[in-house]
Short mmCIF file of C-alpha atoms and ligand atoms in Angstrom, two decimals:
data_model
loop_
_atom_site.label_atom_id
_atom_site.label_comp_id
_atom_site.label_asym_id
_atom_site.label_seq_id
_atom_site.Cartn_x
_atom_site.Cartn_y
_atom_site.Cartn_z
CA MET A 77 0.00 0.00 0.00
CA TYR A 78 1.29 3.48 -0.89
CA LYS A 79 2.05 5.86 1.97
CA SER A 80 -0.65 8.23 0.70
CA GLU A 81 -3.27 5.45 0.73
CA LYS A 82 -2.26 4.54 4.28
CA LEU A 83 -2.59 8.14 5.39
CA ALA A 84 -5.92 8.54 3.53
CA ASN A 85 -7.29 5.44 5.31
CA SER A 86 -6.37 6.70 8.74
CA LEU A 87 -7.82 10.16 8.05
CA LYS A 88 -10.95 8.50 6.71
CA LEU A 89 -11.44 6.82 10.09
CA LEU A 90 -11.34 10.23 11.81
CA ILE A 91 -14.13 11.41 9.53
CA GLU A 92 -16.22 8.25 9.74
CA ASN A 93 -15.99 8.22 13.53
CA GLY A 94 -17.10 11.83 13.73
CA ILE A 95 -13.80 13.03 15.22
CA TRP A 96 -13.52 15.43 12.31
CA LYS A 97 -16.98 16.97 11.92
CA THR A 98 -18.99 18.22 8.95
CA ASN A 99 -17.49 21.37 7.44
CA GLU A 100 -14.58 21.27 9.86
CA LYS A 101 -11.34 22.46 8.28
CA LEU A 102 -8.63 19.83 7.96
CA PRO A 103 -5.07 20.71 9.00
CA SER A 104 -3.25 22.51 6.16
CA LEU A 105 -1.05 20.34 3.94
CA ARG A 106 2.08 21.66 5.64
CA HIS A 107 0.69 21.18 9.14
CA GLN A 108 -0.53 17.67 8.32
CA ALA A 109 2.93 16.84 6.92
CA GLU A 110 4.48 17.98 10.21
CA LEU A 111 1.92 16.05 12.25
CA SER A 112 2.23 12.81 10.33
CA GLY A 113 5.88 12.92 9.32
CA PHE A 114 4.93 12.27 5.66
CA SER A 115 6.11 14.46 2.79
CA LEU A 116 3.94 17.30 1.46
CA ILE A 117 3.29 15.39 -1.76
CA THR A 118 2.13 12.29 0.17
CA VAL A 119 -0.28 14.41 2.21
CA MET A 120 -1.55 16.12 -0.94
CA ASN A 121 -2.18 12.75 -2.61
CA ALA A 122 -3.99 11.50 0.49
CA TYR A 123 -6.24 14.57 0.58
CA GLN A 124 -6.98 14.18 -3.13
CA GLU A 125 -7.88 10.55 -2.55
CA LEU A 126 -10.33 11.56 0.22
CA GLU A 127 -11.77 14.21 -2.07
CA ALA A 128 -12.27 11.65 -4.84
CA GLN A 129 -14.07 9.42 -2.34
CA GLY A 130 -16.46 12.28 -1.55
CA LEU A 131 -15.32 12.64 2.07
CA ILE A 132 -13.76 16.10 1.91
CA TYR A 133 -13.94 19.10 -0.39
CA SER A 134 -11.50 21.87 -1.14
CA LYS A 135 -12.05 25.62 -1.30
CA GLU A 136 -9.72 27.83 -3.31
CA LYS A 137 -7.17 29.47 -0.96
CA SER A 138 -8.98 28.16 2.15
CA GLY A 139 -8.02 24.49 2.38
CA TYR A 140 -9.91 21.21 2.78
CA PHE A 141 -13.17 20.65 4.67
CA VAL A 142 -15.19 17.62 5.80
CA ILE A 143 -18.31 16.72 3.82
CA ALA A 144 -21.61 15.96 5.62
CA GLN A 145 -21.49 12.26 6.51
CA GLU A 146 -25.18 11.58 6.93
CA VAL A 147 -25.60 12.48 3.26
CA SER A 148 -22.54 10.68 1.98
CA ASN A 149 -23.71 7.45 3.64
CA ASN A 150 -27.07 7.62 1.92
CA GLU A 151 -27.46 4.71 -0.48
CA HIS A 152 -28.93 6.87 -3.27
CA ASN A 153 -25.86 8.96 -3.20
CA GLN A 154 -23.96 6.51 -5.39
CA ASN A 155 -25.63 8.40 -8.22
CA VAL A 156 -23.89 11.62 -7.31
CA MET A 157 -20.37 11.49 -8.59
CA LEU A 158 -17.31 13.65 -8.31
CA ASN A 159 -15.34 13.72 -11.55
CA PRO A 160 -11.86 14.50 -10.25
CA LYS A 161 -10.20 15.53 -13.50
CA ILE A 162 -11.88 16.53 -16.72
CA GLU A 163 -9.95 15.70 -19.89
CA ILE A 164 -12.28 15.78 -22.84
CA ASN A 165 -11.08 18.59 -25.05
CA SER A 166 -8.54 16.62 -27.07
CA THR A 167 -11.10 13.84 -27.67
CA VAL A 168 -13.62 16.41 -28.93
CA PHE A 169 -10.95 18.15 -31.01
CA LYS A 170 -9.88 14.92 -32.74
CA TYR A 171 -13.49 13.93 -33.27
CA LEU A 172 -14.52 17.26 -34.82
CA LYS A 173 -11.45 17.23 -37.11
CA SER A 174 -12.27 13.70 -38.21
CA ILE A 175 -15.80 14.58 -39.33
CA GLN A 176 -14.90 17.90 -40.96
CA PRO A 177 -14.02 16.86 -44.55
CA ASP A 178 -16.73 17.69 -47.10
CA ASN A 179 -17.10 14.09 -48.23
CA ILE A 180 -18.17 12.89 -44.78
CA ILE A 181 -21.93 12.31 -44.32
CA PRO A 182 -22.67 14.65 -41.41
CA PHE A 183 -24.86 12.45 -39.18
CA GLY A 184 -22.40 13.23 -36.38
CA THR A 185 -22.71 17.00 -36.53
CA ALA A 186 -24.65 19.02 -33.96
CA PHE A 187 -26.11 21.42 -36.52
CA PRO A 188 -29.24 20.96 -38.59
CA ASP A 189 -29.02 20.39 -42.33
CA SER A 190 -27.99 23.79 -43.75
CA GLN A 191 -30.70 23.41 -46.43
CA LEU A 192 -33.21 24.08 -43.66
CA LEU A 193 -31.44 27.19 -42.40
CA TYR A 194 -30.20 30.32 -44.19
CA SER A 195 -33.70 31.11 -45.50
CA SER A 196 -33.97 33.13 -48.72
CA LYS A 197 -35.54 36.07 -46.83
CA LEU A 198 -32.57 36.10 -44.50
CA ILE A 199 -30.04 36.04 -47.35
CA GLN A 200 -32.02 38.80 -49.06
CA THR A 201 -31.86 40.89 -45.88
CA PHE A 202 -28.10 40.38 -45.73
CA SER A 203 -27.50 41.38 -49.33
CA GLN A 204 -29.74 44.47 -49.13
CA LEU A 205 -27.98 45.62 -46.01
CA ALA A 206 -24.55 45.01 -47.52
CA ARG A 207 -25.37 46.91 -50.70
CA HIS A 208 -27.30 49.90 -49.49
CA ARG A 209 -27.67 50.62 -45.88
CA PHE A 210 -24.91 49.41 -43.66
CA ASN A 211 -22.45 51.98 -42.41
CA TYR A 212 -19.45 49.86 -41.44
CA GLU A 213 -17.61 52.66 -39.66
CA GLN A 214 -20.43 53.82 -37.43
CA ASN A 215 -21.30 50.42 -36.10
CA PRO A 216 -18.72 49.38 -33.56
CA SER A 217 -19.95 46.42 -31.61
CA LEU A 218 -18.77 46.39 -28.03
CA PRO A 219 -20.26 44.45 -25.12
CA PRO A 220 -23.11 43.99 -24.37
CA GLY A 221 -23.99 44.11 -28.09
CA ASN A 222 -26.39 46.06 -30.26
CA PHE A 223 -29.19 47.69 -28.25
CA ALA A 224 -31.88 47.09 -30.88
CA LEU A 225 -31.04 43.39 -31.06
CA ARG A 226 -31.08 43.11 -27.26
CA LYS A 227 -34.44 44.86 -27.24
CA LEU A 228 -35.88 42.36 -29.72
CA ILE A 229 -34.56 39.44 -27.70
CA ALA A 230 -35.92 40.99 -24.48
CA GLN A 231 -39.34 41.28 -26.14
CA ARG A 232 -39.25 37.58 -26.97
CA TYR A 233 -38.71 36.80 -23.26
CA CYS A 234 -41.55 39.15 -22.23
CA ILE A 235 -43.94 37.35 -24.61
CA GLN A 236 -43.14 34.14 -22.70
CA GLY A 237 -43.98 35.82 -19.38
CA ILE A 238 -40.37 36.46 -18.37
CA GLU A 239 -39.92 40.09 -17.35
CA THR A 240 -36.86 41.28 -19.22
CA VAL A 241 -35.22 44.57 -20.16
CA PRO A 242 -32.50 44.98 -22.82
CA SER A 243 -29.84 45.54 -20.15
CA ASP A 244 -30.40 41.94 -18.93
CA ILE A 245 -29.16 40.63 -22.27
CA VAL A 246 -25.54 40.23 -23.42
CA ILE A 247 -25.00 39.30 -27.07
CA THR A 248 -22.33 36.62 -27.46
CA SER A 249 -20.46 34.79 -30.21
CA GLY A 250 -22.91 31.90 -30.24
CA GLY A 251 -24.35 29.77 -27.46
CA LEU A 252 -21.02 28.20 -26.55
CA ASP A 253 -19.55 31.63 -25.85
CA ALA A 254 -22.62 32.44 -23.73
CA LEU A 255 -22.06 29.28 -21.64
CA ASN A 256 -18.33 29.88 -21.27
CA LEU A 257 -18.67 33.54 -20.32
CA SER A 258 -21.40 32.76 -17.79
CA LEU A 259 -19.44 29.95 -16.18
CA GLN A 260 -16.28 32.03 -16.05
CA ALA A 261 -18.13 34.96 -14.47
CA MET A 262 -19.48 32.77 -11.70
CA THR A 263 -16.58 30.50 -10.77
CA ARG A 264 -12.91 30.39 -9.79
CA VAL A 265 -10.41 27.56 -10.39
CA GLY A 266 -11.19 24.59 -8.14
CA ASP A 267 -14.88 25.48 -7.60
CA TYR A 268 -17.48 22.74 -7.75
CA ILE A 269 -20.13 22.80 -10.45
CA LEU A 270 -22.96 20.38 -11.16
CA LEU A 271 -23.64 18.85 -14.58
CA GLN A 272 -25.94 16.15 -15.87
CA GLN A 273 -24.04 12.88 -16.31
CA THR A 274 -24.67 12.99 -20.05
CA ILE A 275 -24.48 16.44 -21.54
CA PHE A 276 -23.25 18.44 -24.56
CA TYR A 277 -19.44 18.24 -24.67
CA GLY A 278 -19.14 22.05 -24.64
CA ALA A 279 -20.14 21.97 -20.96
CA TRP A 280 -17.34 19.51 -20.17
CA GLN A 281 -14.86 21.54 -22.21
CA ALA A 282 -15.81 24.72 -20.33
CA ALA A 283 -15.24 22.94 -17.00
CA GLU A 284 -11.89 21.63 -18.21
CA ARG A 285 -10.80 25.07 -19.44
CA LEU A 286 -11.72 26.77 -16.17
CA GLY A 287 -10.21 24.07 -13.93
CA LEU A 288 -13.53 23.26 -12.21
CA LYS A 289 -14.48 20.17 -10.27
CA VAL A 290 -17.55 18.53 -11.70
CA ILE A 291 -20.24 16.75 -9.74
CA THR A 292 -22.63 14.79 -11.92
CA ILE A 293 -26.13 13.49 -11.40
CA PRO A 294 -27.73 10.81 -13.56
CA GLU A 295 -30.64 11.23 -15.93
CA HIS A 296 -33.98 10.11 -14.57
CA PRO A 297 -35.67 7.60 -16.91
CA ASP A 298 -39.06 9.34 -16.65
CA HIS A 299 -38.36 12.90 -15.57
CA GLY A 300 -35.11 13.65 -17.39
CA ILE A 301 -33.51 15.03 -14.26
CA ASP A 302 -33.18 13.17 -10.96
CA LEU A 303 -34.27 15.72 -8.34
CA GLU A 304 -33.38 13.47 -5.44
CA ALA A 305 -29.81 13.14 -6.67
CA PHE A 306 -29.79 16.86 -7.40
CA GLU A 307 -30.71 17.73 -3.81
CA GLN A 308 -28.22 15.26 -2.40
CA ALA A 309 -25.48 16.73 -4.55
CA ILE A 310 -26.11 20.28 -3.38
CA GLN A 311 -26.34 19.17 0.22
CA LYS A 312 -23.10 17.29 -0.03
CA TYR A 313 -20.86 19.57 -2.08
CA PRO A 314 -20.36 23.35 -1.99
CA ILE A 315 -21.68 23.72 -5.52
CA LYS A 316 -21.18 27.17 -6.97
CA VAL A 317 -23.35 26.78 -10.03
CA CYS A 318 -25.22 24.13 -12.04
CA LEU A 319 -25.16 23.92 -15.81
CA LEU A 320 -28.15 22.00 -17.11
CA MET A 321 -30.11 21.31 -20.28
CA LEU A 322 -33.80 20.86 -19.62
CA ASN A 323 -35.37 21.48 -23.03
CA CYS A 324 -34.59 19.24 -25.98
CA HIS A 325 -31.55 17.79 -24.28
CA ASN A 326 -28.45 17.21 -26.39
CA PRO A 327 -27.72 14.35 -26.96
CA ILE A 328 -30.67 12.45 -25.40
CA GLY A 329 -33.52 14.62 -26.61
CA PHE A 330 -35.86 14.78 -23.57
CA THR A 331 -37.66 17.89 -22.32
CA VAL A 332 -38.27 18.15 -18.58
CA SER A 333 -41.92 18.74 -17.61
CA ASP A 334 -43.16 22.02 -16.14
CA ASP A 335 -43.85 20.30 -12.84
CA ILE A 336 -40.27 19.03 -12.47
CA LYS A 337 -38.92 22.44 -13.52
CA PHE A 338 -41.04 24.06 -10.84
CA GLN A 339 -39.65 21.68 -8.20
CA LEU A 340 -36.12 22.25 -9.44
CA ALA A 341 -36.62 26.02 -9.16
CA LYS A 342 -37.79 25.53 -5.56
CA LEU A 343 -34.57 23.64 -4.79
CA LEU A 344 -32.44 26.34 -6.43
CA HIS A 345 -34.16 28.96 -4.33
CA GLN A 346 -34.02 26.91 -1.14
CA TYR A 347 -30.28 26.29 -1.44
CA LYS A 348 -29.48 29.59 -3.20
CA VAL A 349 -27.67 27.83 -6.04
CA HIS A 350 -27.25 29.48 -9.42
CA LEU A 351 -28.14 27.79 -12.68
CA ILE A 352 -26.74 28.31 -16.15
CA GLU A 353 -29.45 27.02 -18.44
CA ASP A 354 -28.34 25.83 -21.88
CA ASP A 355 -31.43 26.32 -24.03
CA VAL A 356 -30.09 26.59 -27.58
CA TYR A 357 -32.78 24.23 -28.92
CA GLU A 358 -35.64 26.10 -27.21
CA ASP A 359 -37.50 26.85 -30.47
CA LEU A 360 -37.26 23.34 -31.93
CA TYR A 361 -40.23 21.79 -30.11
CA TYR A 362 -42.96 20.02 -32.11
CA ASP A 363 -45.86 20.29 -29.68
CA HIS A 364 -48.11 23.32 -29.89
CA LYS A 365 -46.73 24.96 -26.81
CA LYS A 366 -43.15 26.11 -26.45
CA PRO A 367 -41.63 24.50 -23.32
CA LEU A 368 -40.97 26.92 -20.49
CA SER A 369 -37.43 27.67 -19.48
CA MET A 370 -36.14 27.66 -15.89
CA LYS A 371 -35.85 31.42 -16.26
CA TYR A 372 -39.65 31.50 -16.18
CA TYR A 373 -39.68 30.13 -12.63
CA ASP A 374 -36.78 32.22 -11.43
CA GLN A 375 -37.97 34.67 -8.77
CA GLN A 376 -34.56 35.45 -7.31
CA ASN A 377 -32.34 36.04 -10.33
CA LEU A 378 -30.50 32.77 -9.91
CA VAL A 379 -30.81 31.61 -13.51
CA LEU A 380 -28.66 32.69 -16.45
CA HIS A 381 -30.40 31.64 -19.63
CA CYS A 382 -28.17 30.94 -22.68
CA SER A 383 -29.39 30.55 -26.23
CA SER A 384 -28.41 31.28 -29.83
CA PHE A 385 -29.52 31.49 -33.46
CA SER A 386 -27.11 28.71 -34.51
CA LYS A 387 -29.71 25.94 -34.62
CA THR A 388 -32.46 28.00 -36.16
CA LEU A 389 -30.88 30.47 -38.60
CA GLY A 390 -27.32 29.37 -39.18
CA ALA A 391 -24.32 28.28 -37.11
CA SER A 392 -21.89 30.36 -39.15
CA PHE A 393 -23.41 33.65 -37.91
CA ARG A 394 -22.03 32.95 -34.44
CA VAL A 395 -24.68 35.00 -32.66
CA GLY A 396 -26.05 33.95 -29.30
CA TRP A 397 -26.92 35.62 -26.02
CA VAL A 398 -27.21 35.21 -22.32
CA HIS A 399 -30.05 36.58 -20.20
CA ALA A 400 -27.55 37.49 -17.52
CA GLY A 401 -29.54 39.85 -15.26
CA LYS A 402 -27.30 41.10 -12.47
CA PHE A 403 -24.31 39.21 -13.93
CA SER A 404 -24.38 41.27 -17.12
CA GLU A 405 -21.63 43.61 -15.95
CA SER A 406 -19.16 40.88 -14.96
CA ILE A 407 -19.82 38.96 -18.18
CA GLN A 408 -19.11 42.09 -20.20
CA HIS A 409 -15.81 42.55 -18.38
CA ILE A 410 -14.70 39.07 -19.41
CA GLN A 411 -15.95 39.67 -22.94
CA LEU A 412 -13.79 42.75 -23.15
CA MET A 413 -10.76 40.59 -22.42
CA SER A 414 -11.70 37.69 -24.69
CA THR A 415 -14.14 37.60 -27.60
CA LEU A 416 -14.67 41.40 -27.37
CA SER A 417 -17.47 41.84 -29.85
CA VAL A 418 -19.95 40.10 -32.06
CA ASN A 419 -19.90 40.92 -35.78
CA SER A 420 -21.94 44.12 -36.02
CA PHE A 421 -23.02 43.59 -39.63
CA ILE A 422 -24.63 40.29 -38.68
CA GLN A 423 -26.28 41.82 -35.62
CA ASN A 424 -27.77 44.54 -37.85
CA ALA A 425 -29.01 42.01 -40.39
CA LEU A 426 -30.67 40.01 -37.60
CA ILE A 427 -32.37 43.14 -36.30
CA GLU A 428 -33.85 43.74 -39.74
CA TYR A 429 -34.91 40.12 -40.11
CA LEU A 430 -36.40 39.73 -36.61
CA SER A 431 -38.28 43.05 -36.85
CA HIS A 432 -40.34 41.84 -39.79
CA ARG A 433 -41.70 38.62 -38.29
CA HIS A 434 -39.85 36.55 -40.90
CA TYR A 435 -38.33 34.58 -38.03
CA GLU A 436 -41.61 33.21 -36.70
CA LYS A 437 -42.64 31.97 -40.16
CA HIS A 438 -39.23 30.40 -40.68
CA LEU A 439 -39.37 28.63 -37.30
CA LYS A 440 -42.77 27.18 -38.09
CA ALA A 441 -41.50 25.70 -41.37
CA LEU A 442 -38.27 24.51 -39.75
CA ARG A 443 -40.14 22.68 -36.97
CA LEU A 444 -42.39 20.94 -39.50
CA SER A 445 -39.43 19.72 -41.57
CA LEU A 446 -37.50 18.52 -38.53
CA LYS A 447 -40.55 16.72 -37.16
CA ARG A 448 -41.11 14.91 -40.48
CA ASN A 449 -37.44 13.99 -40.95
CA LYS A 450 -36.91 12.81 -37.38
CA LYS A 451 -39.98 10.59 -37.50
CA GLN A 452 -38.81 8.97 -40.77
CA PHE A 453 -35.31 8.31 -39.40
CA TYR A 454 -36.85 6.91 -36.23
CA ASN A 455 -39.25 4.61 -38.11
CA TYR A 456 -36.48 3.25 -40.31
CA LEU A 457 -34.02 2.68 -37.48
CA THR A 458 -36.57 1.10 -35.13
CA GLU A 459 -37.76 -1.21 -37.87
CA HIS A 460 -34.20 -2.41 -38.53
CA LEU A 461 -32.54 -2.22 -35.12
CA SER A 462 -35.23 -3.20 -32.60
CA PRO A 463 -35.18 -4.96 -30.25
CA VAL A 464 -31.39 -5.25 -30.01
CA CYS A 465 -31.01 -1.48 -29.80
CA LYS A 466 -33.22 0.94 -27.91
CA ILE A 467 -34.19 4.19 -29.55
CA GLU A 468 -36.21 6.79 -27.68
CA TYR A 469 -38.35 9.23 -29.58
CA HIS A 470 -38.79 12.76 -28.20
CA PRO A 471 -40.95 15.27 -30.06
CA SER A 472 -38.34 18.01 -30.47
CA GLY A 473 -34.98 18.73 -32.06
CA TYR A 474 -33.20 16.51 -34.53
CA PHE A 475 -31.18 13.95 -32.59
CA LEU A 476 -31.80 10.26 -32.00
CA TRP A 477 -29.91 8.68 -29.10
CA ILE A 478 -29.41 4.99 -29.74
CA GLU A 479 -28.57 2.49 -27.04
CA LEU A 480 -26.51 -0.42 -28.35
CA PRO A 481 -26.06 -3.66 -26.40
CA GLU A 482 -23.83 -3.01 -23.38
CA TYR A 483 -20.87 -4.90 -24.78
CA ILE A 484 -20.60 -2.74 -27.92
CA ASP A 485 -18.37 0.32 -27.73
CA SER A 486 -19.78 3.08 -29.94
CA ILE A 487 -16.22 4.29 -30.65
CA TYR A 488 -15.76 1.09 -32.62
CA ILE A 489 -18.94 1.76 -34.63
CA TYR A 490 -17.84 5.37 -35.19
CA LYS A 491 -14.45 4.24 -36.58
CA MET A 492 -15.97 1.61 -38.84
CA LEU A 493 -18.47 4.08 -40.25
CA LEU A 494 -15.89 6.81 -40.68
CA ASP A 495 -13.96 4.43 -42.95
CA GLN A 496 -17.11 4.49 -45.11
CA ASN A 497 -17.25 8.32 -44.90
CA ILE A 498 -20.22 8.37 -42.53
CA SER A 499 -20.09 10.21 -39.21
CA ILE A 500 -22.05 9.53 -36.04
CA ALA A 501 -21.39 10.89 -32.52
CA PRO A 502 -20.21 8.26 -29.98
CA SER A 503 -21.22 8.62 -26.31
CA VAL A 504 -17.66 9.21 -25.13
CA LEU A 505 -18.17 12.83 -26.26
CA PHE A 506 -20.97 13.43 -23.78
CA ASN A 507 -19.93 11.60 -20.63
CA ALA A 508 -17.43 12.16 -17.88
CA ASN A 509 -14.18 10.30 -18.43
CA PHE A 510 -14.76 7.60 -15.89
CA VAL A 511 -18.45 6.94 -16.46
CA LYS A 512 -18.40 3.79 -18.54
CA GLN A 513 -21.39 4.36 -20.72
CA ASN A 514 -19.80 3.75 -24.08
CA ASN A 515 -22.64 1.92 -25.78
CA PHE A 516 -24.65 4.91 -27.02
CA LEU A 517 -24.49 6.97 -30.17
CA ARG A 518 -26.20 10.09 -31.47
CA ILE A 519 -27.49 10.48 -35.01
CA ASN A 520 -28.43 13.81 -36.56
CA CYS A 521 -31.69 13.22 -38.39
CA SER A 522 -32.42 16.69 -39.74
CA PHE A 523 -31.90 15.59 -43.36
CA ASP A 524 -34.70 15.04 -45.87
CA PHE A 525 -35.40 11.32 -45.93
CA ASN A 526 -34.80 10.05 -49.49
CA ASN A 527 -33.23 7.02 -51.21
CA ARG A 528 -29.71 8.25 -50.58
CA ILE A 529 -30.35 8.78 -46.85
CA GLU A 530 -32.05 5.39 -46.63
CA SER A 531 -29.05 3.70 -48.17
CA ILE A 532 -26.68 5.46 -45.72
CA LEU A 533 -28.88 4.38 -42.82
CA SER A 534 -28.79 0.83 -44.12
CA GLN A 535 -24.96 0.98 -43.97
CA ILE A 536 -25.22 2.10 -40.33
CA VAL A 537 -27.66 -0.69 -39.54
CA TYR A 538 -25.42 -3.24 -41.24
CA CYS A 539 -22.38 -2.01 -39.31
CA ILE A 540 -24.18 -2.27 -35.95
CA LYS A 541 -25.73 -5.65 -36.67
CA SER A 542 -22.53 -7.20 -37.98
CA THR A 543 -20.63 -5.96 -34.90
CA ILE A 544 -23.24 -7.58 -32.65
CA LYS A 545 -23.05 -10.81 -34.67
CA ASP A 546 -19.22 -10.91 -34.56
CA HIS A 547 -19.37 -10.44 -30.82
CA SER A 548 -21.81 -13.29 -30.31
CA ILE A 549 -19.68 -15.62 -32.46
CA GLN A 550 -16.56 -14.78 -30.45
CA SER A 551 -18.17 -15.21 -27.04
C1 PLP B 44 -26.47 21.90 -26.24
C2 PLP B 44 -25.67 22.89 -26.98
N1 PLP B 44 -25.34 24.04 -26.35
C3 PLP B 44 -24.61 24.98 -26.97
C4 PLP B 44 -24.16 24.79 -28.26
C5 PLP B 44 -23.35 25.86 -28.90
O1 PLP B 44 -24.12 26.65 -29.71
P1 PLP B 44 -23.48 27.70 -30.72
O2 PLP B 44 -23.18 26.99 -31.99
O3 PLP B 44 -24.50 28.76 -30.84
O4 PLP B 44 -22.23 28.20 -30.08
C6 PLP B 44 -24.46 23.61 -28.93
C7 PLP B 44 -23.96 23.37 -30.28
O5 PLP B 44 -23.87 22.28 -30.75
C8 PLP B 44 -25.25 22.64 -28.28
O6 PLP B 44 -25.60 21.48 -28.86
#
């Protein structure tokens, strides 16, 4: 046994026997080294081991503290996990590079088929503005972004019953920038944040970039989010902020019900925990009623709501926003040191486009196309892959999340398909490094279902089925 393990075990006994109490500060690393006679590095390793076991937590510049034991002994708590070190960026980087070439079928991409975006009215607005009206010199675009665009976005919130003024809104370079800026404004290196166990890789990348410790909670099979695990996590760890997707979840696709959102809001208020809500698919619902956001339930300004036009108008515009409320000022400060501004020509074109109600008509048509395409992909794949694979259908967005048999690693399927110039997104992109949930894959089904698409899907089906068959022969 290593010295650090030995030390960790003896310190663990002090905690388990209540000699070190909840929230009590542990001796500093140096002091502990003097007390125990071990080296500083051994003590540090021992403390990190206890932290990984969920027995202590660290606070930047303050030291290590004991975590509440009554909660950590709770059997349900196995669902709440501390992810000690996040290393996902290079995986995502390699993956995105691999699917970039033009000849790759983009079933792995996170963006809808570009044929459905960049509407002719929008392009017309751009070209008219470029030719006649745009004064390039008089339109500097500093944080928080163009006032008229912020006003239009604020109006959209008000229509949904969310009291908003333009100064609440900060325009960002897409939704990812909105998430990153918000997280950076609210955390310091070493802080704890809470994420869903399976979530858009951008959230993991942001945590990695900012040196944050990530606590995860699992998805609930019926409700999308497990509120019990959520409450246990915030009782157990000093969580600074949560980053969650509750509408049209990427990659799984679920939308959390109003009732669960209401209960979640109550917990946020009770424990005074902030939430960064990633809602970039908010307009891609198929039911008659747009799902509410957590911002709707937010009475105490605890929610920062992030969204963008990337999934509805075009990813290349790179325009998003955050409803930042009282955090607007600190987000703008970071913006001034990083992305600085959002292209002012594009902001002006969007103002023109949004002012004339073209957007609502476009969204209606977009939703209809996505609904039709997703259903056709779903029908084909269920017909050919059930019952060996499970495919859930959610009436929103354009992703299907496919569960393969447990023994199949979706990385293997991804590699085989990439050799045939087809991309899919394996689950390793959406999970914490040590959660072994490798048997899922995401397919983008925003494309018009025709003979060509059917034949590509048949290649995917063949690849999955032959992998399953090879496995059963070998075992
Ligand atoms: C869930 C989610 N959030 C945020 C983003 C980033 O959006 P944007 O392209 O506007 O930066 C994406 C893009 O794929 C996404 O899927």
